Short mmCIF file of C-alpha atoms and ligand atoms in Angstrom, two decimals:
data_model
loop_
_atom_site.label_atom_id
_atom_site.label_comp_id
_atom_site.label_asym_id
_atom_site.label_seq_id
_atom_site.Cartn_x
_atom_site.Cartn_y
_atom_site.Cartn_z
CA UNK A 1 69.51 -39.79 -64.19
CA UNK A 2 69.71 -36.48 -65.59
CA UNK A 3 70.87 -33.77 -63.62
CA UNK A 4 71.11 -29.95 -63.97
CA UNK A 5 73.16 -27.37 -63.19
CA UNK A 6 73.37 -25.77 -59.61
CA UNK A 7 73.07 -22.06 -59.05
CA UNK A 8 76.84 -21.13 -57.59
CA UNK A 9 76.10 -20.12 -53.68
CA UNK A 10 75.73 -23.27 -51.68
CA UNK A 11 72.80 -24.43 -50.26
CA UNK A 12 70.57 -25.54 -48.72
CA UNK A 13 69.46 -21.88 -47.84
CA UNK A 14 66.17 -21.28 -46.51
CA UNK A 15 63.25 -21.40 -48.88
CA UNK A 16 61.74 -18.51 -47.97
CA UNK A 17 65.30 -15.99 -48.45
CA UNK A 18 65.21 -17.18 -51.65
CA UNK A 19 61.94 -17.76 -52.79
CA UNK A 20 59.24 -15.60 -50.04
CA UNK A 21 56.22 -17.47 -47.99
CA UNK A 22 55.90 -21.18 -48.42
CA UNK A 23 52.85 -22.43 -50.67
CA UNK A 24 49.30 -21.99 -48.86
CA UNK A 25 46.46 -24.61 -49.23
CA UNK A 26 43.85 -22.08 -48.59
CA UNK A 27 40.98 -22.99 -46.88
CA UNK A 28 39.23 -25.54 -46.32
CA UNK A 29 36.73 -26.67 -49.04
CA UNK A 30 33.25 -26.39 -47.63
CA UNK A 31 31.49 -29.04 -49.64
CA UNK A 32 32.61 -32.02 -50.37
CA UNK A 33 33.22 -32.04 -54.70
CA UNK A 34 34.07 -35.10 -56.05
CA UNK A 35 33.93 -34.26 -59.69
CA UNK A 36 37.69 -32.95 -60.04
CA UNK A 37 39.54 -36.04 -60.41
CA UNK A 38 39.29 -39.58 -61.15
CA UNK A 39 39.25 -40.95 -57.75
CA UNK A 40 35.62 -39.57 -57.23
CA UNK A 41 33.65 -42.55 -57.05
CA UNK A 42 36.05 -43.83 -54.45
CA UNK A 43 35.83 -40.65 -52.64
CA UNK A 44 32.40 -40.38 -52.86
CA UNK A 45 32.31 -43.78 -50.60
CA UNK A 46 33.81 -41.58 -48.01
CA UNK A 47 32.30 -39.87 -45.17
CA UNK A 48 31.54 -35.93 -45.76
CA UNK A 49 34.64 -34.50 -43.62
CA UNK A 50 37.24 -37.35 -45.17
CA UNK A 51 35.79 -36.39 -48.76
CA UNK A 52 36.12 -33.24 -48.44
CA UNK A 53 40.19 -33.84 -47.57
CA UNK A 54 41.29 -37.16 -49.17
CA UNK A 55 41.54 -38.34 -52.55
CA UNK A 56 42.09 -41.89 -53.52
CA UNK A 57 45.63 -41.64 -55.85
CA UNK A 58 47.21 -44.84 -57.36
CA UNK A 59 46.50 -46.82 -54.57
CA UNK A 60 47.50 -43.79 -51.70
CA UNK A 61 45.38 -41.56 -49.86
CA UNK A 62 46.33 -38.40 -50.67
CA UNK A 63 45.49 -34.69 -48.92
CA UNK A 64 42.91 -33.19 -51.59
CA UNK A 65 44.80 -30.09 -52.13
CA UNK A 66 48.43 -32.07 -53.18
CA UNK A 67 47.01 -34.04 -55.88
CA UNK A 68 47.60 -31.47 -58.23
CA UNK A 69 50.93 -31.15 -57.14
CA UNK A 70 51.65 -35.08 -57.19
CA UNK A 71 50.01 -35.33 -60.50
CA UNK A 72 52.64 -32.32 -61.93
CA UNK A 73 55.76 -34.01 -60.15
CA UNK A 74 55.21 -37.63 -61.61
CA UNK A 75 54.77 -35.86 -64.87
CA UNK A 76 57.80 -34.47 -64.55
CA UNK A 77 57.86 -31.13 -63.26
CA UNK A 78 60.74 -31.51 -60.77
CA UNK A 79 63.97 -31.34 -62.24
CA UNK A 80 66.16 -33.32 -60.13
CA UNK A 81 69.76 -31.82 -59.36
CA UNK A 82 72.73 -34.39 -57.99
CA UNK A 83 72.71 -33.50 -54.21
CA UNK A 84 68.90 -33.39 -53.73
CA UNK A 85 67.87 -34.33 -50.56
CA UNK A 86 64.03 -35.32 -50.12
CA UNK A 87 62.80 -35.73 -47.05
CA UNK A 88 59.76 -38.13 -46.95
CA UNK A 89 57.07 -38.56 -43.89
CA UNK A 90 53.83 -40.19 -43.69
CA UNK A 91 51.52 -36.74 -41.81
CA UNK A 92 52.34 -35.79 -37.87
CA UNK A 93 55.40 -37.91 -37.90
CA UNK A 94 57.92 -35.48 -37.10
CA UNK A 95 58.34 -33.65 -40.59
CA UNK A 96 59.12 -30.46 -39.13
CA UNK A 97 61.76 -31.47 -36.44
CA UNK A 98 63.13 -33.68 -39.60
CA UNK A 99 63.26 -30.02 -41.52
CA UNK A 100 65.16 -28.33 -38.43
CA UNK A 101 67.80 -31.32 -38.34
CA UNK A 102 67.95 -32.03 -41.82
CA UNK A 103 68.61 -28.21 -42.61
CA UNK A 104 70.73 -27.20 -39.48
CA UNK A 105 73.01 -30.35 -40.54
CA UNK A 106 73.30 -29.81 -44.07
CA UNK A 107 73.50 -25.88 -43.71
CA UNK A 108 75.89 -26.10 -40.61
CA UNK A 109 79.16 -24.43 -42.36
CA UNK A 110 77.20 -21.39 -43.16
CA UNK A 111 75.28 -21.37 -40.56
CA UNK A 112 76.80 -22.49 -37.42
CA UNK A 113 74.07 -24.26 -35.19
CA UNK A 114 74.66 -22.25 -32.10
CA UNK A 115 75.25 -18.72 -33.70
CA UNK A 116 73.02 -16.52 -32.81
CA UNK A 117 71.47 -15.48 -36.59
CA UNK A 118 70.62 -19.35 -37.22
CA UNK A 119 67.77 -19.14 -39.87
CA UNK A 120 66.06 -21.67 -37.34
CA UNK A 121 65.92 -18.96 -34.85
CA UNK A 122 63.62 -16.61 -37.14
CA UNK A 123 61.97 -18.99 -39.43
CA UNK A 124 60.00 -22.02 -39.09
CA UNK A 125 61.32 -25.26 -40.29
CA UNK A 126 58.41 -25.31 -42.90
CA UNK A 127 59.73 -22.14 -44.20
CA UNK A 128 63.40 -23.48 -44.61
CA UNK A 129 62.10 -26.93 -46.71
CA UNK A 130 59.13 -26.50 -48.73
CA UNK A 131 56.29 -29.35 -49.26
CA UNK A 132 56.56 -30.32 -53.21
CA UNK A 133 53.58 -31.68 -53.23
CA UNK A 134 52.40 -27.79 -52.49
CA UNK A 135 55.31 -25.90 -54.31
CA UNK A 136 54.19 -28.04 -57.58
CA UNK A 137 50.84 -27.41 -57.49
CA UNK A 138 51.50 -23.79 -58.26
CA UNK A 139 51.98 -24.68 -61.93
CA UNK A 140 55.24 -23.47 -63.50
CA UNK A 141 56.41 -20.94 -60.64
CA UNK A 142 57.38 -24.06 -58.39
CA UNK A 143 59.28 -25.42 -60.79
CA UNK A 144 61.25 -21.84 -61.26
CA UNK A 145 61.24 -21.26 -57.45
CA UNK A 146 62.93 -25.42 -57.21
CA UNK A 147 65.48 -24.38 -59.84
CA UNK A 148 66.39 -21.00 -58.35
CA UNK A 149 67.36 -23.10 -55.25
CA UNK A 150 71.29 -23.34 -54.67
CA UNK A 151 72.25 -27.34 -54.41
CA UNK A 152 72.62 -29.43 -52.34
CA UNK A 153 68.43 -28.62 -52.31
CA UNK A 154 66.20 -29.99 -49.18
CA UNK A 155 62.84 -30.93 -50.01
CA UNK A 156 60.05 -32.90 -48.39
CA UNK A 157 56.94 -35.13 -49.63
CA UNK A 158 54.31 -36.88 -47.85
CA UNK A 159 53.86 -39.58 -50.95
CA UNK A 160 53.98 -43.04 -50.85
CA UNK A 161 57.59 -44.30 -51.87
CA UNK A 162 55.29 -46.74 -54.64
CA UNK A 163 54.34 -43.04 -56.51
CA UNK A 164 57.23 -41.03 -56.63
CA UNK A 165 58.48 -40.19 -60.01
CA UNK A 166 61.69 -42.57 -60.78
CA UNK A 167 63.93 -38.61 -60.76
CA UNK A 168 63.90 -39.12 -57.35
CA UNK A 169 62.96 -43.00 -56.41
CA UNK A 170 65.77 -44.76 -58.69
CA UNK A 171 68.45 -41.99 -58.56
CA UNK A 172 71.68 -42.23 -57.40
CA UNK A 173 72.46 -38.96 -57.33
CA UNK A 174 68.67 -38.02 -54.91
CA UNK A 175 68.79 -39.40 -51.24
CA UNK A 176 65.90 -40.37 -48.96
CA UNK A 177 65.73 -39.10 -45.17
CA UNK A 178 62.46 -40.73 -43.75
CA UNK A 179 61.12 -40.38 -40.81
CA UNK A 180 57.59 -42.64 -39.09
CA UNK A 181 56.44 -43.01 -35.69
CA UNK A 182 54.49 -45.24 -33.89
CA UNK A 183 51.33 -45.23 -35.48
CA UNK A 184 49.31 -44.85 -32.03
CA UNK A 185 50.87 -41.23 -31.71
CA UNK A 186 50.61 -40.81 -35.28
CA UNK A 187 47.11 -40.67 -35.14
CA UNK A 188 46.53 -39.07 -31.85
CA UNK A 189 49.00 -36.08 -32.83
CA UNK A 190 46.64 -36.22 -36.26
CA UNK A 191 43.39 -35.52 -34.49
CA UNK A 192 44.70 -33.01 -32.42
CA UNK A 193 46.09 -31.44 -35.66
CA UNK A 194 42.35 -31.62 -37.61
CA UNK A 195 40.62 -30.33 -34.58
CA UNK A 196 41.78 -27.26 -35.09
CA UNK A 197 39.93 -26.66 -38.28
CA UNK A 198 37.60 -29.55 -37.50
CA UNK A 199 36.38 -29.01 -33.36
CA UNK A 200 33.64 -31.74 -33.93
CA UNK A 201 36.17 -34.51 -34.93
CA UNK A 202 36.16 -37.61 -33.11
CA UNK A 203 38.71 -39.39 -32.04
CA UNK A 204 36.99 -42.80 -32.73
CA UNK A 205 36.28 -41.66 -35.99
CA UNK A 206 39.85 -40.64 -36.76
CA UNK A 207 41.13 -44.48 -35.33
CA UNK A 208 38.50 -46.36 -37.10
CA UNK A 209 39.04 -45.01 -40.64
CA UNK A 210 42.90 -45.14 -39.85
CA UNK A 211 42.10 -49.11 -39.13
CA UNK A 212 40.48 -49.63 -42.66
CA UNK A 213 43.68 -47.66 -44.20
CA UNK A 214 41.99 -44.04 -44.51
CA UNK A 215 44.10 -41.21 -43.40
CA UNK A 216 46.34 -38.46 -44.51
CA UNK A 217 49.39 -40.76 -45.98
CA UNK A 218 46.95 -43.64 -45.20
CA UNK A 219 47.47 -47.03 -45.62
CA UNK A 220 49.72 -46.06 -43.07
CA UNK A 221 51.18 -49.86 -43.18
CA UNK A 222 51.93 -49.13 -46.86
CA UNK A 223 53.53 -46.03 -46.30
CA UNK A 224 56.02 -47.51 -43.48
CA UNK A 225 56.79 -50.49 -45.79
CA UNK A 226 57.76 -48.59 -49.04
CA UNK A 227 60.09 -46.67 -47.61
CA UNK A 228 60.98 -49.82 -45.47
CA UNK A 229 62.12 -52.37 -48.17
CA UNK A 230 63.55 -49.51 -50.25
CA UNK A 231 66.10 -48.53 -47.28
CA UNK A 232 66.95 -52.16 -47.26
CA UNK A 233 67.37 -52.68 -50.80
CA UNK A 234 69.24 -49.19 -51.27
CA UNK A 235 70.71 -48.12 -47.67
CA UNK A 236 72.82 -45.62 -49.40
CA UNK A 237 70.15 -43.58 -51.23
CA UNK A 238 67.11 -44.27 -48.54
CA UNK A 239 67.81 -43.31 -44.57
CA UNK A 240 65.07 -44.87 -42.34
CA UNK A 241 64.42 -42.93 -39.06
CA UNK A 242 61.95 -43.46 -36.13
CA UNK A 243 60.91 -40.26 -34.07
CA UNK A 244 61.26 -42.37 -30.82
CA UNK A 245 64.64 -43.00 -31.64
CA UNK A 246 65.63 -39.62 -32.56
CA UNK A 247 63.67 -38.98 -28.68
CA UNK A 248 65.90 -41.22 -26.84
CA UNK A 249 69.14 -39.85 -29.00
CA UNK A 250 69.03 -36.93 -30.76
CA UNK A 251 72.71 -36.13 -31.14
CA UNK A 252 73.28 -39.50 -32.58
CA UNK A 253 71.15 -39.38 -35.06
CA UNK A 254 72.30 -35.95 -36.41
CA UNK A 255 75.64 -37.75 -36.82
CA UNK A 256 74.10 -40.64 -38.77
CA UNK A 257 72.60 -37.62 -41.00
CA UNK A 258 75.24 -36.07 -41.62
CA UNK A 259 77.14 -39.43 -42.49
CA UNK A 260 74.09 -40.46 -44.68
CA UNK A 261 73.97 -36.67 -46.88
CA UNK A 262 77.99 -37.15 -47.00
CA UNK A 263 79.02 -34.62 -44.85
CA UNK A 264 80.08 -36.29 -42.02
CA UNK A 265 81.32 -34.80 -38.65
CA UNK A 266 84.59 -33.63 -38.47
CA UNK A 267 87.33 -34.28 -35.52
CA UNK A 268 87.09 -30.27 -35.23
CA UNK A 269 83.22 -30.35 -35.42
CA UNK A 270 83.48 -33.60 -33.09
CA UNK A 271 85.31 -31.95 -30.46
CA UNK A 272 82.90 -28.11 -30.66
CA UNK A 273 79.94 -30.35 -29.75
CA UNK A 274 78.32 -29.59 -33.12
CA UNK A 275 76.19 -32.63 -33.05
CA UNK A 276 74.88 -31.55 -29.33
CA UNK A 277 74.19 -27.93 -30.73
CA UNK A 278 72.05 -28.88 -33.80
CA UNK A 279 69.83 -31.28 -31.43
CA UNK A 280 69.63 -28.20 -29.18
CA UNK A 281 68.62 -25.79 -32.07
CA UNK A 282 65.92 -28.68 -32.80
CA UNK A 283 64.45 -29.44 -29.76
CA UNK A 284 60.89 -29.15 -28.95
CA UNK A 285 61.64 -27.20 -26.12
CA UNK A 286 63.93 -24.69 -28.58
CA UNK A 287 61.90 -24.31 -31.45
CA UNK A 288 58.33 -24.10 -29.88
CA UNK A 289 59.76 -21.45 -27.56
CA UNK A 290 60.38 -19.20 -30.00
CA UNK A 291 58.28 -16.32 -31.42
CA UNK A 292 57.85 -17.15 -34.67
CA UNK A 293 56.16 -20.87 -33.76
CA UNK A 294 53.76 -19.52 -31.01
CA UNK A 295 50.41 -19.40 -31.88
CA UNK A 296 50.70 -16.05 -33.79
CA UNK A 297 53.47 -17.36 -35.79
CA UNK A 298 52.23 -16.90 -39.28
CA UNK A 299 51.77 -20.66 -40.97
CA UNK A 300 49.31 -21.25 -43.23
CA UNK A 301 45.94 -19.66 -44.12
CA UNK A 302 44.61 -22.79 -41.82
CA UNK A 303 47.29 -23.34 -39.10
CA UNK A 304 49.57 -21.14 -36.94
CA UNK A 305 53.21 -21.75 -37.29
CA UNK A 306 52.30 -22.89 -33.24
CA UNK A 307 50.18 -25.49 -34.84
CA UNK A 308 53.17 -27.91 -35.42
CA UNK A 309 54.42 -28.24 -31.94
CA UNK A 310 52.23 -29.63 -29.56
CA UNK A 311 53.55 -32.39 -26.88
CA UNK A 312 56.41 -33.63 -28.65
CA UNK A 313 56.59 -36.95 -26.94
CA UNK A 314 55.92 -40.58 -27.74
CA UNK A 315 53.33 -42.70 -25.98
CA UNK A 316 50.59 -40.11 -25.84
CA UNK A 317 48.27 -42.85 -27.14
CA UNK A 318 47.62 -44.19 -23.62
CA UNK A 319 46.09 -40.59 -22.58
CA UNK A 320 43.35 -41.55 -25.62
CA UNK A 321 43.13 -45.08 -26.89
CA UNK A 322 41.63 -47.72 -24.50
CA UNK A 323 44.04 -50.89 -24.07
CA UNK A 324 40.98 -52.99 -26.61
CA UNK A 325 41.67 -50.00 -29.47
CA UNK A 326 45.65 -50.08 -28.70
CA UNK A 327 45.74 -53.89 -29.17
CA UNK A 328 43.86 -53.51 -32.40
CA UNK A 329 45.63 -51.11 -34.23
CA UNK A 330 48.71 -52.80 -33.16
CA UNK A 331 47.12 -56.22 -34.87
CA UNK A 332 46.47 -54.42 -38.01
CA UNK A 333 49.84 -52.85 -38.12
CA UNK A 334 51.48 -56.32 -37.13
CA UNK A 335 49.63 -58.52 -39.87
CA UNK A 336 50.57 -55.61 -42.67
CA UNK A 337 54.35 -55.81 -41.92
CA UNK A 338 54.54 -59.57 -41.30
CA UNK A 339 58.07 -61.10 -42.68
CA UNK A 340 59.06 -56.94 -43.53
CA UNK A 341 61.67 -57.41 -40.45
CA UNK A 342 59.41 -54.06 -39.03
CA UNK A 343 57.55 -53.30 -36.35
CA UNK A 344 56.32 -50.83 -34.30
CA UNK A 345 55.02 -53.37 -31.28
P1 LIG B 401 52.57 -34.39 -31.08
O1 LIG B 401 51.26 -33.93 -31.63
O2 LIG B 401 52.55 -35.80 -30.60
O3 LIG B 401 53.12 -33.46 -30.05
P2 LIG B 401 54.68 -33.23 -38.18
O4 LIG B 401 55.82 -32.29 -38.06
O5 LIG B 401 54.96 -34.37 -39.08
O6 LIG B 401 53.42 -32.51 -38.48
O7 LIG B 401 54.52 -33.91 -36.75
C1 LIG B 401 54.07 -33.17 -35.66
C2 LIG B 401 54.47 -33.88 -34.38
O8 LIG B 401 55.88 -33.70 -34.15
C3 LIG B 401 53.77 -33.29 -33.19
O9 LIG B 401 53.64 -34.36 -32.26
C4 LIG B 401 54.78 -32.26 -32.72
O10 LIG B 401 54.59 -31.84 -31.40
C5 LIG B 401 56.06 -33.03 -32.90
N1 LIG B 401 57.24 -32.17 -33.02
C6 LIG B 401 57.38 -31.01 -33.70
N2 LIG B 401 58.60 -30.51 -33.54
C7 LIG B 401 59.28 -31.36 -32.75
C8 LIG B 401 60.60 -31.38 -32.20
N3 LIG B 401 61.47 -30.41 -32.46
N4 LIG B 401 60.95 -32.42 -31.42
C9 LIG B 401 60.08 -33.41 -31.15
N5 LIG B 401 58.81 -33.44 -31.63
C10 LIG B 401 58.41 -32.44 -32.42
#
């Protein structure tokens, strides 16, 4: 697979020292529109608030706003670079702890995880690995802002494995980092997420669509599973994570990142504790305690920096399912990864 030339500093550095505020979505469209792509008719089968936010892409449910940017990346606008790291998430998964872990690891010999002018400490982990699915939909400048990126470059997607462009999905030289949850939380932490631009939104409403397969990153089963059978075909290029495991070890599972990117810990590194300061650095507690990811953080037009730190637990579902809507979901979910070897039961 072709790959370019690396600016000379190393990376990954923060997006936004190199290349200023991440991508905005702008608002929220106030009608729904369905005459700007070719998934209308589908979309048009979709209830007012879902139209307005999901598009029907090649078999994937995709946030409105990215199709533009998924259309430019499978038609080649990303340049792929040996050393890319993308970092792949169905939505409310754990994307932006992924970012803090992914980039403290990666970035630890520049930036030592318990110094005390840690990029993570100033900027917010959206701000250190940009969304390609937003940087590409700014025509040709996220294409320039990708390339003036020093390698190894961290990036992250929210598409199905089944549509990403072969420069990343049958490279060598690009690895994987995913990261799902249990679906239950998935969705909860989702409709706390749309509430905030969407105070009206049910919770049933969010669960049932989710049930037929409509959500952000939705089928959510076919999401899980494409990422799934590729780890198991290619462990070395794909990395399969599970937020509840990162919960239960956090340290651990920087090591297996580093070990996975190629820059595993060293004896020296071993015996500082750098795998115990990078999971502090990353903690919920950490992160959402600092100033720029309170509520006045500046995010995106939409949401707060404060937006993307919430409970930070697993098993939140019980506080909002009843035991007859947990045992359904986890039927759906159970016959849609029969014989994959997954579950999330
Ligand atoms: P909850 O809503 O269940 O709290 P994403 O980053 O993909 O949007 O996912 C958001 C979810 O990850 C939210 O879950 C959020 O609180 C949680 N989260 C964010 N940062 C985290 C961290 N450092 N550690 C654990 N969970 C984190």
């Amino acid at each position: 697979m072709a790959t370019a030339n690396a600016p000379s500093v190393v990376g990954p550095v923060p997006f936004a020292d190199v290349c200023g505020a991440r991508p905005d979505p702008g608002p929220l469209p106030k009608e729904p529109d369905d005459d700007d792509d070719a998934s209308a008719a589908t979309a048009a089968a979709l209830p007012g608030d879902a139209r307005r936010r999901l598009r029907w892409y090649q078999g994937t449910w995709v946030a409105r706003v990215c199709v533009p940017g998924v259309v430019a990346i499978r038609q080649g606008s990303f340049a792929p670079r040996r050393g890319d790291v993308v970092l792949a998430s169905p939505h409310k998964c754990g994307t932006t702890w992924l970012k803090a872990l992914a980039f403290a690891t990666m970035a630890r010999g520049a930036y030592p995880p318990a110094g005390a002018g840690h990029p993570l400490l100033r900027l917010n982990p959206h701000d250190c690995v940009p969304f390609m699915e937003m940087l590409f939909a700014d025509g040709s400048a996220g294409s320039r802002k990708m390339g003036a990126l020093p390698s190894p470059r961290l990036m992250a997607t929210h598409m199905h494995h089944a549509i990403l462009p072969a420069s990343i999905s049958n490279n060598p030289d690009c690895k994987i980092v995913y990261i799902c949850r249990n679906p239950k939380d998935m969705l909860v932490s989702l409709w706390h997420f749309t509430r905030r631009v969407q105070p009206d939104l049910a919770f049933s409403d969010v669960f049932e669509h989710a049930c037929e397969g409509v959500s952000f990153s939705g089928p959510i089963w076919d999401h899980v599973l494409g990422y799934w059978n590729a780890s198991k075909e290619s462990p070395e290029t794909v990395l399969f994570l599970r937020y509840e495991e990162i919960l239960l070890d956090p340290a651990g599972n920087v090591r297996r990142l580093a070990r996975f990117v190629g820059q595993p810990l060293s004896p020296a590194e071993e015996a500082a504790g750098v795998a115990e300061d990078i999971a502090r650095l990353c903690s919920f507690e950490a992160l959402r305690g600092l100033e720029v990811n309170t509520a006045a953080g500046s995010g995106s037009l939409l949401f707060p920096n404060g937006a993307y730190f919430r409970r930070g637990q697993a098993g939140d579902w019980a506080n909002h399912m009843t035991p007859e809507m947990a045992r359904r979901l986890d039927a759906v979910m159970e016959e849609k990864l029969r014989g994959s070897g997954l579950s999330f039961a």
